[in-house]
Coordinates of C-alpha atoms and ligand atoms in Angstrom, one line a residue:
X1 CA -20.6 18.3 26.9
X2 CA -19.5 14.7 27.3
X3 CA -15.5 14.8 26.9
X4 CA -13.1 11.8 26.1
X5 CA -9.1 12.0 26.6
X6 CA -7.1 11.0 24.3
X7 CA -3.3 9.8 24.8
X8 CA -1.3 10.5 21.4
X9 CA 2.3 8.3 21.4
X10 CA 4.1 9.8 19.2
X11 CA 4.0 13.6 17.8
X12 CA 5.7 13.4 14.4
X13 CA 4.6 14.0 10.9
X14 CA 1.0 12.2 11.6
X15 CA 0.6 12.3 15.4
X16 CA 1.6 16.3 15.5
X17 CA -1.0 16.7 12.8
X18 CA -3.6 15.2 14.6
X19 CA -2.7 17.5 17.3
X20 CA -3.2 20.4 14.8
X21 CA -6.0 19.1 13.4
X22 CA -7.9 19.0 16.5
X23 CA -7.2 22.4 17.4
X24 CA -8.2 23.5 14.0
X25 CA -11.8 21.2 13.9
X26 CA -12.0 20.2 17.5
X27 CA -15.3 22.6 18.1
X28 CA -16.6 21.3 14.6
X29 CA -15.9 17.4 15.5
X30 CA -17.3 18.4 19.2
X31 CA -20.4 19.6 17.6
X32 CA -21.3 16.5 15.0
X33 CA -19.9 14.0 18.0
X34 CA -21.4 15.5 20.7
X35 CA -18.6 14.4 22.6
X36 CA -15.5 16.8 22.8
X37 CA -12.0 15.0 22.6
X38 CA -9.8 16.8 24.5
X39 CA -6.0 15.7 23.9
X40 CA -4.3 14.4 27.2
X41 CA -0.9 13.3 26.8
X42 CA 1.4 13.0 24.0
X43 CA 4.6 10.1 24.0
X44 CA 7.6 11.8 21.9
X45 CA 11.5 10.3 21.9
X46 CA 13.0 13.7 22.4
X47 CA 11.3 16.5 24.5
X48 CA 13.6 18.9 23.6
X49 CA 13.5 18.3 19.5
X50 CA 11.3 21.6 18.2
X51 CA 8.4 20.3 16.4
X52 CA 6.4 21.8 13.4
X53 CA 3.1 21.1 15.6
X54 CA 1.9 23.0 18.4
X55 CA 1.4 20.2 20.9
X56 CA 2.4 22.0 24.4
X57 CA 5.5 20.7 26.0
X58 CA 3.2 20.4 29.0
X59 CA 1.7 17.5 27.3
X60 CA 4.8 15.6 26.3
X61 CA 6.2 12.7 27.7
X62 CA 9.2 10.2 26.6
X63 CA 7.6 7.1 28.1
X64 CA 5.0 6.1 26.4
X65 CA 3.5 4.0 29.2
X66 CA 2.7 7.2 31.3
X67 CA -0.2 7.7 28.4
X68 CA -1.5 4.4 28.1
X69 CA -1.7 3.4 31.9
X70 CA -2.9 7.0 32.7
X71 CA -6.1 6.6 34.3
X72 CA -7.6 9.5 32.9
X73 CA -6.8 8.5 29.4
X74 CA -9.4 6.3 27.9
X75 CA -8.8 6.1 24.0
X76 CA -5.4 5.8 21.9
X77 CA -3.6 7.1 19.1
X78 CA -0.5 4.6 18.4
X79 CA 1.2 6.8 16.1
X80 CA 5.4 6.5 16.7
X81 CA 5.6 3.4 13.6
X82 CA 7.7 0.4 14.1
X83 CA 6.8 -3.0 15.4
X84 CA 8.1 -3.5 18.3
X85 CA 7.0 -0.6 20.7
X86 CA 4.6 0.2 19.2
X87 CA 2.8 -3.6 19.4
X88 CA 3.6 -3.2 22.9
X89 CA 1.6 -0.1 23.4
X90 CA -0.8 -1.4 21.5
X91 CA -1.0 -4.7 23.5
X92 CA -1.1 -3.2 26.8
X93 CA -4.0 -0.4 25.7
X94 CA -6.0 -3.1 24.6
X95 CA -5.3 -5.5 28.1
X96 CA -6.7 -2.3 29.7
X97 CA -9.5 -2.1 27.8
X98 CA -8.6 1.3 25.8
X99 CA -9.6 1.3 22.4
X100 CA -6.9 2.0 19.7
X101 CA -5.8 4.3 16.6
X102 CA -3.5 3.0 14.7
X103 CA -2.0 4.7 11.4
X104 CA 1.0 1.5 11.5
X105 CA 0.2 -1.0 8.5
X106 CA 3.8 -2.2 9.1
X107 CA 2.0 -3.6 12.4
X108 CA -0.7 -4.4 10.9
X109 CA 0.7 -6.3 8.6
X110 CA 2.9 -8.4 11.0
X111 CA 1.0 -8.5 14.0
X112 CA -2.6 -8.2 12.4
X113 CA -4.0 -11.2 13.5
X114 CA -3.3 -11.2 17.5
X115 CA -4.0 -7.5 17.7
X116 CA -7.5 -7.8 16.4
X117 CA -7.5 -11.1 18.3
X118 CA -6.8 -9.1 21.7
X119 CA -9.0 -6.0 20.8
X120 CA -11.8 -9.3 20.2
X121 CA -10.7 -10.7 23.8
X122 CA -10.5 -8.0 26.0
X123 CA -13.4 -6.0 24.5
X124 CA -12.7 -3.1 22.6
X125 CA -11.7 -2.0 19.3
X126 CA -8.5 -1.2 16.9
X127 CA -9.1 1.0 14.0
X128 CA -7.0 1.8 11.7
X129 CA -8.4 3.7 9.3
X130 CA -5.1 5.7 8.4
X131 CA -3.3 3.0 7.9
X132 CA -4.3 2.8 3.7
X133 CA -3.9 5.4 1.7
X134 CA -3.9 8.5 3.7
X135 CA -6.9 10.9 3.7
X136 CA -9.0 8.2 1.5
X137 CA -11.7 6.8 3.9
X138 CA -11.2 3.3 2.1
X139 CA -11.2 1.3 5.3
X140 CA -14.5 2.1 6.1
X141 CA -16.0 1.9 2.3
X142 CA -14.4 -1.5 2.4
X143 CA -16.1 -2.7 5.7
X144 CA -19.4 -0.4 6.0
X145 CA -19.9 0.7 2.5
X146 CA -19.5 -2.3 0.7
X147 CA -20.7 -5.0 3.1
X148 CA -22.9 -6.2 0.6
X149 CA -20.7 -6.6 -2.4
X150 CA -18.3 -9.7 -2.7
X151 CA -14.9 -7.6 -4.2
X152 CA -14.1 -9.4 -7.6
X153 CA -11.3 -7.1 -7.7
X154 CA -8.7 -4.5 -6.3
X155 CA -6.2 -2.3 -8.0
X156 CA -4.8 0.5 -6.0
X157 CA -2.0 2.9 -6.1
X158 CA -1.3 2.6 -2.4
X159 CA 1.8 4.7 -1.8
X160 CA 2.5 8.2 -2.2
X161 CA 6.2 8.2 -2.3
X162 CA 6.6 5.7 -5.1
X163 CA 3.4 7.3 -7.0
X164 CA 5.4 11.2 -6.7
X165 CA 8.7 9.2 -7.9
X166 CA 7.8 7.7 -10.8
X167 CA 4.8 10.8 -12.0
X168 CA 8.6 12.8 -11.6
X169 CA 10.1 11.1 -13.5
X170 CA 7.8 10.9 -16.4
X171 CA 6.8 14.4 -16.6
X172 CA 9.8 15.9 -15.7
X173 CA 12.8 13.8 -16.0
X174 CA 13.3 13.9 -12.5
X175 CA 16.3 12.0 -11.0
X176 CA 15.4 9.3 -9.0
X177 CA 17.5 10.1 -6.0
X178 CA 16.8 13.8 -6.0
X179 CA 13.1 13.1 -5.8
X180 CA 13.1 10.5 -3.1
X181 CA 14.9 12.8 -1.0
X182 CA 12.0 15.8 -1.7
X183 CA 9.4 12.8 -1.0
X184 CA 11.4 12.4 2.2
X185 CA 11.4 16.4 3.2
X186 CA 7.5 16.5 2.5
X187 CA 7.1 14.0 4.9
X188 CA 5.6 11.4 3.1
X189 CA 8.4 8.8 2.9
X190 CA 8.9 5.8 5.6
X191 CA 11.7 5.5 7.7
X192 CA 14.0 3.8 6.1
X193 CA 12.4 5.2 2.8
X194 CA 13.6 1.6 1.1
X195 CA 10.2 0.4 2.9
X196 CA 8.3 2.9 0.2
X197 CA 10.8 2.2 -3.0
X198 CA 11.2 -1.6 -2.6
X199 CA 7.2 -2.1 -2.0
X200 CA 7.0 -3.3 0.8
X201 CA 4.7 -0.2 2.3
X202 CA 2.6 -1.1 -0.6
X203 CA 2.3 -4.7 0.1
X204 CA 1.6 -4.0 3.6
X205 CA -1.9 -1.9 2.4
X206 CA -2.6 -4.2 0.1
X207 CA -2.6 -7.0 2.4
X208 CA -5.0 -5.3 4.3
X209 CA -7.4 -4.3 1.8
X210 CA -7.1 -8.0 0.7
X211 CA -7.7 -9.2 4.2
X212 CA -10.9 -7.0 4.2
X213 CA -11.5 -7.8 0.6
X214 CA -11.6 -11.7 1.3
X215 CA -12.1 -12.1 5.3
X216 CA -9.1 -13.4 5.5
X217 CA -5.7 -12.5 7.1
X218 CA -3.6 -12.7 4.6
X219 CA 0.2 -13.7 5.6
X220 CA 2.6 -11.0 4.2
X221 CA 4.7 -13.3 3.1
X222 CA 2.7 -14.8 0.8
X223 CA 2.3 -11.0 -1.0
X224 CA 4.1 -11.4 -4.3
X225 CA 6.4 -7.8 -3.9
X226 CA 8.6 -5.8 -6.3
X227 CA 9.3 -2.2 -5.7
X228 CA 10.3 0.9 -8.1
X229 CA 14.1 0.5 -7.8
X230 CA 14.6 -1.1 -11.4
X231 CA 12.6 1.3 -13.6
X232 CA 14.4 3.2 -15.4
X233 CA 13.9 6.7 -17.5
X234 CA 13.7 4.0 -20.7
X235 CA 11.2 1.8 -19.7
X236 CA 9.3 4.9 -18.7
X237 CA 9.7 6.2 -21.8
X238 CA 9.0 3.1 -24.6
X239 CA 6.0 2.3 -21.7
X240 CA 4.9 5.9 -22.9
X241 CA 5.2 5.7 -26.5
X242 CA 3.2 2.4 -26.3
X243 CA 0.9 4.0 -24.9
X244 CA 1.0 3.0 -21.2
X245 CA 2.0 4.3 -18.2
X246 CA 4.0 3.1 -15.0
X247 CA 2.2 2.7 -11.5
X248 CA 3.0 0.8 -8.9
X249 CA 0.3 -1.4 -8.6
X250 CA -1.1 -3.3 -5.2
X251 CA -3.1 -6.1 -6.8
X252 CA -6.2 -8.0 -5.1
X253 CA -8.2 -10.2 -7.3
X254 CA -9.6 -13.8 -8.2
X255 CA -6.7 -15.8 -9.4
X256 CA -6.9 -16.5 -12.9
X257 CA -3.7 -19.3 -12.5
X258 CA -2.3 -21.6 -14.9
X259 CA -3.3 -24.5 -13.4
X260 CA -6.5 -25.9 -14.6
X261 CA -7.0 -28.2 -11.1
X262 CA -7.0 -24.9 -9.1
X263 CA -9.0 -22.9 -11.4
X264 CA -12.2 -24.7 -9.7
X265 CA -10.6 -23.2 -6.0
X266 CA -11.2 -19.7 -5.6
X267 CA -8.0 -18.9 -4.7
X268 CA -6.1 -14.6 -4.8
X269 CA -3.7 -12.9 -6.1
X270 CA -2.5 -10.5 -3.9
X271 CA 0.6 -9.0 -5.3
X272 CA 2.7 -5.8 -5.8
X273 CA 4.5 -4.9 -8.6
X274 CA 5.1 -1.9 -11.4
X275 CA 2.5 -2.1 -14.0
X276 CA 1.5 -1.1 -17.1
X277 CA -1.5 0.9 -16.9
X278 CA -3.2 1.9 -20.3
X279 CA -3.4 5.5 -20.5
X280 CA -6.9 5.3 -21.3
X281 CA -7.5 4.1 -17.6
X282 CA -8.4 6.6 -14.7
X283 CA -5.6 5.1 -12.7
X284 CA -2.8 6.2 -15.3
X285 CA -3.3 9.8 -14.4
X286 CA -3.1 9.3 -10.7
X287 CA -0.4 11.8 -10.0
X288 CA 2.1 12.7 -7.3
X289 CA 1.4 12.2 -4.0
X290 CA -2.0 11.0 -4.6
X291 CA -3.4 8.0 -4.3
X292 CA -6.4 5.8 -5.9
X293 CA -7.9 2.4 -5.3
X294 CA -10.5 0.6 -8.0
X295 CA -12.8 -1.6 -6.4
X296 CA -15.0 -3.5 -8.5
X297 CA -17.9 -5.2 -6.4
X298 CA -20.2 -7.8 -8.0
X299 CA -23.0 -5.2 -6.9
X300 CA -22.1 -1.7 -7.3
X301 CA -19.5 -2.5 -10.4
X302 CA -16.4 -0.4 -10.5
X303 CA -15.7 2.3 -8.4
X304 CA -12.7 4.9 -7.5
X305 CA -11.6 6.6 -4.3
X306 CA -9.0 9.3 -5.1
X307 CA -7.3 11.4 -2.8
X308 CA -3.6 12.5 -0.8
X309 CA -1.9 9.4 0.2
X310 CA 0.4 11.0 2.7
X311 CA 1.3 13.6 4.9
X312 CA 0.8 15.4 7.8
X313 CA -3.1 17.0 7.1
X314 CA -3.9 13.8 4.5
X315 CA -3.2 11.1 7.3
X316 CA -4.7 13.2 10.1
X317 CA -8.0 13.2 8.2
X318 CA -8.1 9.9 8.8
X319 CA -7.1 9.7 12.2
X320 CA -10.3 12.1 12.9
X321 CA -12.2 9.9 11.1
X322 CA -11.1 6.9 13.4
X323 CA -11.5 9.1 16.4
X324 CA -15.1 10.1 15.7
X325 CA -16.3 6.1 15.2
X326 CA -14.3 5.5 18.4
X327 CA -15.8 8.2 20.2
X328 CA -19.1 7.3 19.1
X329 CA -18.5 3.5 20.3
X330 CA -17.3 4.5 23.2
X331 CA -20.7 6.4 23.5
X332 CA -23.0 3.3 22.9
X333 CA -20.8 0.7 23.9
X334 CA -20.8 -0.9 20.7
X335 CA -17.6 -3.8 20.6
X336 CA -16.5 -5.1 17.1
X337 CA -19.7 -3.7 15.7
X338 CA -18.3 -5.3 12.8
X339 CA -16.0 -8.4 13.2
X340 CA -12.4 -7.8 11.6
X341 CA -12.4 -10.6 9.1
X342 CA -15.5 -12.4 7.9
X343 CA -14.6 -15.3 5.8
X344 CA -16.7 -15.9 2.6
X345 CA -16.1 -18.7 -0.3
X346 CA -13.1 -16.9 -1.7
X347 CA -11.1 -17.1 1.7
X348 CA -8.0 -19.5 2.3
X349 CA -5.3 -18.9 0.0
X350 CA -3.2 -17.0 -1.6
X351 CA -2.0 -17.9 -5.3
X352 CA 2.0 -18.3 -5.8
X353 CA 3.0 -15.9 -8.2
X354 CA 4.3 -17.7 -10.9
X355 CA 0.8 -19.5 -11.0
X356 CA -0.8 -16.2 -12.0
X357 CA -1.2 -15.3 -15.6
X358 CA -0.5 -12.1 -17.0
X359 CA 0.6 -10.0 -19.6
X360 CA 4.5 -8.8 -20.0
X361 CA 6.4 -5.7 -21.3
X362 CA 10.0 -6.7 -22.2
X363 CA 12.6 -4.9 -22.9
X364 CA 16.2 -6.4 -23.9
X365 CA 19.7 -5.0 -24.7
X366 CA 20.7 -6.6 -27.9
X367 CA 23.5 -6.5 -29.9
X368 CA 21.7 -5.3 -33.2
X369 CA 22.9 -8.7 -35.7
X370 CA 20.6 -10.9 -38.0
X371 CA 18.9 -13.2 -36.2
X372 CA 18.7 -11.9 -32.9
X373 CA 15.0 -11.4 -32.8
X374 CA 13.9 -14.6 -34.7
X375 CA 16.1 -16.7 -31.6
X376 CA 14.1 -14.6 -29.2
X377 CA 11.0 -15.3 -30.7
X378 CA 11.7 -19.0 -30.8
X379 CA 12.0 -19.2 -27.4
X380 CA 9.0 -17.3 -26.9
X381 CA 7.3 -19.4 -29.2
X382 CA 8.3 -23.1 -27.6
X383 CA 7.4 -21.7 -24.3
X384 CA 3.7 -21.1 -25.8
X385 CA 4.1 -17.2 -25.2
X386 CA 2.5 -15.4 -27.9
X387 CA 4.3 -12.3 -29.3
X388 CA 1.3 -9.1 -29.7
X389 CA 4.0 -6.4 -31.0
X390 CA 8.1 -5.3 -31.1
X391 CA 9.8 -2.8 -31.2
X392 CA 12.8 -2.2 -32.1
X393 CA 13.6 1.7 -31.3
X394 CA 16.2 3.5 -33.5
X395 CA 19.2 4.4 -31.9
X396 CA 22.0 2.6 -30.2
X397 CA 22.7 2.4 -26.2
X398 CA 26.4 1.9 -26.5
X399 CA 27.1 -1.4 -28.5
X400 CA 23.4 -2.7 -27.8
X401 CA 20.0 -1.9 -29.4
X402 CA 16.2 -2.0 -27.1
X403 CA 14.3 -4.3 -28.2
X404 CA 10.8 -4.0 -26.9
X405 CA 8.3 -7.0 -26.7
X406 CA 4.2 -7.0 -25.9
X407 CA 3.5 -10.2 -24.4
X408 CA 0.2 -12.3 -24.5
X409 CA -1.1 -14.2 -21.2
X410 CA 1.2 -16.7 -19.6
X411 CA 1.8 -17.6 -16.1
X412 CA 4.4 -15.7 -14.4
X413 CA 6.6 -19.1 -13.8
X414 CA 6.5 -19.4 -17.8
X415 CA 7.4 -16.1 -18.5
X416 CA 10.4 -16.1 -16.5
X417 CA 11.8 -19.0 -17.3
X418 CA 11.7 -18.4 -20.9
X419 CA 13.2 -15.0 -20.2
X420 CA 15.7 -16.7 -18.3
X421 CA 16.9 -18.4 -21.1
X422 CA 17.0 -15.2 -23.9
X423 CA 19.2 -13.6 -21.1
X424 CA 21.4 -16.4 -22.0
X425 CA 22.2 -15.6 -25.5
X426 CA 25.1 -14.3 -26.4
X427 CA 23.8 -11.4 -28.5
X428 CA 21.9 -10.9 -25.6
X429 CA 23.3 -8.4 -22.7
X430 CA 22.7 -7.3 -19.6
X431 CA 19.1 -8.4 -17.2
X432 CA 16.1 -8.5 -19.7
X433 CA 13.2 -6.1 -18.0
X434 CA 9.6 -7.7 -17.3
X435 CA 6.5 -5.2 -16.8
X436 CA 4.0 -6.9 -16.2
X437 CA 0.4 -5.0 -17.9
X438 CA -2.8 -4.8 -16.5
X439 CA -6.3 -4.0 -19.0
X440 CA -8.5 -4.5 -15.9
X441 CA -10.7 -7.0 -17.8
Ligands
NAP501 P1 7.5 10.4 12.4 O1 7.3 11.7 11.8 O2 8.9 9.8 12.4 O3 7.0 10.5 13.9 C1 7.2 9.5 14.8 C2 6.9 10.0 16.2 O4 7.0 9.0 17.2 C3 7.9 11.1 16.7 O5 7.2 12.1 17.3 C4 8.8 10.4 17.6 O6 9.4 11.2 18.6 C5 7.9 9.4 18.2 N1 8.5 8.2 18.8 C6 9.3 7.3 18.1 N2 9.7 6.3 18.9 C7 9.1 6.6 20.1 C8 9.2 6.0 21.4 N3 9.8 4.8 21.6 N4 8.5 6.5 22.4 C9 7.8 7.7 22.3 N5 7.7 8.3 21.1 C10 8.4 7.8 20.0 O7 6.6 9.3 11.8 P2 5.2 9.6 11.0 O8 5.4 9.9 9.6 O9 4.4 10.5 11.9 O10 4.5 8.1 11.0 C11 3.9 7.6 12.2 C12 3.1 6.3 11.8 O11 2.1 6.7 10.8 C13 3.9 5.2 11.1 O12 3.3 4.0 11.4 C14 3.7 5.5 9.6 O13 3.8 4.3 8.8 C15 2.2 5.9 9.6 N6 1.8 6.7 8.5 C16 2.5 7.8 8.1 C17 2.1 8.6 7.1 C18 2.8 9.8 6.6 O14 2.5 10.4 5.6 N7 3.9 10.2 7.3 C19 0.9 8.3 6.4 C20 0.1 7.2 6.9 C21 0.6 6.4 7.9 P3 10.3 12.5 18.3 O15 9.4 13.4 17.6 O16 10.8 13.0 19.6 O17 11.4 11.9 17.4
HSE502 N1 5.3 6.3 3.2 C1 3.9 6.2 2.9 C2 3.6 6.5 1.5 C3 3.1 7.0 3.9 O1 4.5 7.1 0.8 O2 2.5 6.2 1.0 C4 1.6 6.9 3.8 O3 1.2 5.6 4.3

């Protein structure tokens, strides 16, 4: 049988289960393939670390250049993280010709543009199928399965460790510290882990679904971000009692802005923020580890992909799945069978955030007096915010009483500036807390 060798840099959580992975499936892969991959060398920082994988120290190396300009290694796994060696392995794989896996949507992310631009140039191809969502082939649904579909919208819970966090915390009461640091001992947290909790892992998938979305690279700094640090046990709880749940929520779709001119442009809003979800939607119960992206397609309608969205086994899933299109490529020959990006009339530009209209949850720390809620609700009111229900919770918090609002549509830059002025009065205390909601109209 045909073989292929493959050079693995890095043997961590993802690159040690690929190893295990292969020795597990290898003869199954082998057999639907035809082709059996046969693991080369393996680039690890330490070779005297003991590892939870069974890669042979034979295999290991510390420089990562003795697997990429090996001769007899002709296809690569870039799986050590980071941007800066890892864009380098990358870059020089490619300049040889070597096709890439890649499970590194911080690289992506940054460096998007001029990998797929030298993968283009010198003739192979990067795939990075693990890079979204762990075991969840949504990559490939995005680019193969739905290549006849323009996507009218995205919603997806793209990151394990903030998805485990805040399902903790709801169900259990789980600290938020003490539950980070299990997300971190399972292996599904970034390092630093403030990459997960502060969104930006999130907004580095989402950019990439939104790139594939709308064939069109979309600059990460133009992702709207806000991560899980400021929710606390309250918000989760009034959010339940209203009947809503928390998610943090990567979000792809048509901009519906405020301003009338650029309504006629087609312009997107790719964002990520905590949101609340209705319970009555199949995203609310997305639990734990897991991840799920909704995908509505002007031809297929809505549709959800489920499944782990990180971990060792979960994210070595879908570096097999990368590995069998690559090996099959490499088979026929094929290059870019299908171009990165393809723009189509809803490419170009991102919408600023405090364009994009939405719905709010607020919740304030008042001191309970007459007349608190009525100032509150003037300022709402001049700012052409409609009120669609308050709360006011029984029970004090210290001096202060919640006070919960449910806010009709406004643009994001008209919602905070007429929060920035309730935080201003004087019965008013401490930072008000905007949720934004999503009913996936
Ligand atoms: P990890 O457990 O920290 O493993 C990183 C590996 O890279 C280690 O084996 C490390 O060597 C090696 N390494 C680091 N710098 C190196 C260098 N300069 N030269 C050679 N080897 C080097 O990380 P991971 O969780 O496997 O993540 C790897 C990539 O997959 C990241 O891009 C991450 O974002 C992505 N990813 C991770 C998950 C997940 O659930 N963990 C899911 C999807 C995508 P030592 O072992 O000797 O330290
Ligand atoms: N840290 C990431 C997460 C790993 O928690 O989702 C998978 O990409």
């Amino acid at each position: 049988m045909q073989q292929v060798h493959l050079g693995i840099i890095g043997g961590g959580t993802v690159g040690g289960g690929v190893y295990d992975a292969l020795q597990r499936n290898g003869t199954l892969l082998a057999s639907r393939l035809g082709v059996n991959v046969c693991v080369w060398r393996v680039a690890v920082r330490d070779l005297k670390k003991s590892r939870a994988s069974k890669i042979p120290r034979t295999l290991l190396t510390t420089d990562w250049r003795e697997v990429v300009f090996d001769p007899q290694v002709e296809l690569i796994a870039e799986l050590i993280g980071g941007t800066t060696i890892a864009r380098e392995a990358i870059l020089a794989a490619l300049k040889l010709g070597k096709p890439v896996i890649t499970a590194n949507k911080a690289l992506l992310s940054a460096h998007g543009e001029e990998l797929f631009a030298a993968a283009k140039k010198y003739g192979t191809n990067l795939y990075y199928e693990a890079s979204v969502c762990g075991g969840i082939p949504i990559i490939k649904s995005l680019r193969e399965g739905f290549v006849g579909n323009r996507i009218t919208a995205l919603y997806g819970i793209v990151n394990g460790t903030c998805n485990y966090i805040l399902t903790r915390m709801k169900l259990e009461g789980a600290d938020f510290g003490a539950v980070l640091a299990e997300a971190q001992r399972l292996g599904y947290a970034e390092t630093p882990p403030d990459l997960d909790i502060d969104g930006h892992d999130a907004a580095h998938k989402t950019g990439i679904l939104a790139s594939l979305a709308h064939g069109f690279w979309i600059n990460p700094k133009k992702i709207h971000v806000e991560g899980i640090r400021h929710i606390s046990a309250l918000d989760i709880k009034f959010a339940g009692e209203l009947g809503y749940t928390i998610k943090l929520l990567g979000t792809v779709k048509k901009a519906e802005t405020g301003d009338r001119k650029s309504e006629k442009k087609c312009r997107v809003q790719v964002s990520v923020y905590p949101t609340l979800v209705p319970n009555s939607h199949v995203l609310a119960s997305v639990n734990g580890v897991f991840n799920a992206v909704f995908v509505r397609g002007d031809v297929v309608g809505d549709s959800l992909f489920y499944g782990r969205g990180a971990g060792k086994d979960a994210t070595a899933s879908a570096v097999l799945s990368d590995l069998g299109d690559a090996v099959l490529d490499l088979k026929s020959g094929a290059k870019n069978r299908l171009p990165a990006f393809v723009p189509h009339e809803c490419s170009g530009a991102v919408a600023p955030i405090e364009e994009v209209v939405s719905q709010y949850f607020v919740r304030l720390n008042v001191i309970d007096k007459p007349g608190v809620l009525a100032r509150v609700a003037t300022i709402f009111g001049e700012a052409n915010i409609g009120i669609s229900s308050v709360i006011q919770p029984e029970g004090h918090q210290g001096k202060t009483v919640p006070l919960i609002f449910m806010l009709h549509y406004a643009t994001n830059g008209t919602a905070l500036e007429a929060l920035a002025k309730i935080a201003k009065l004087p019965n008013v205390k401490g930072k008000p807390v905007m949720i934004r909601v999503e009913n996936f109209e």
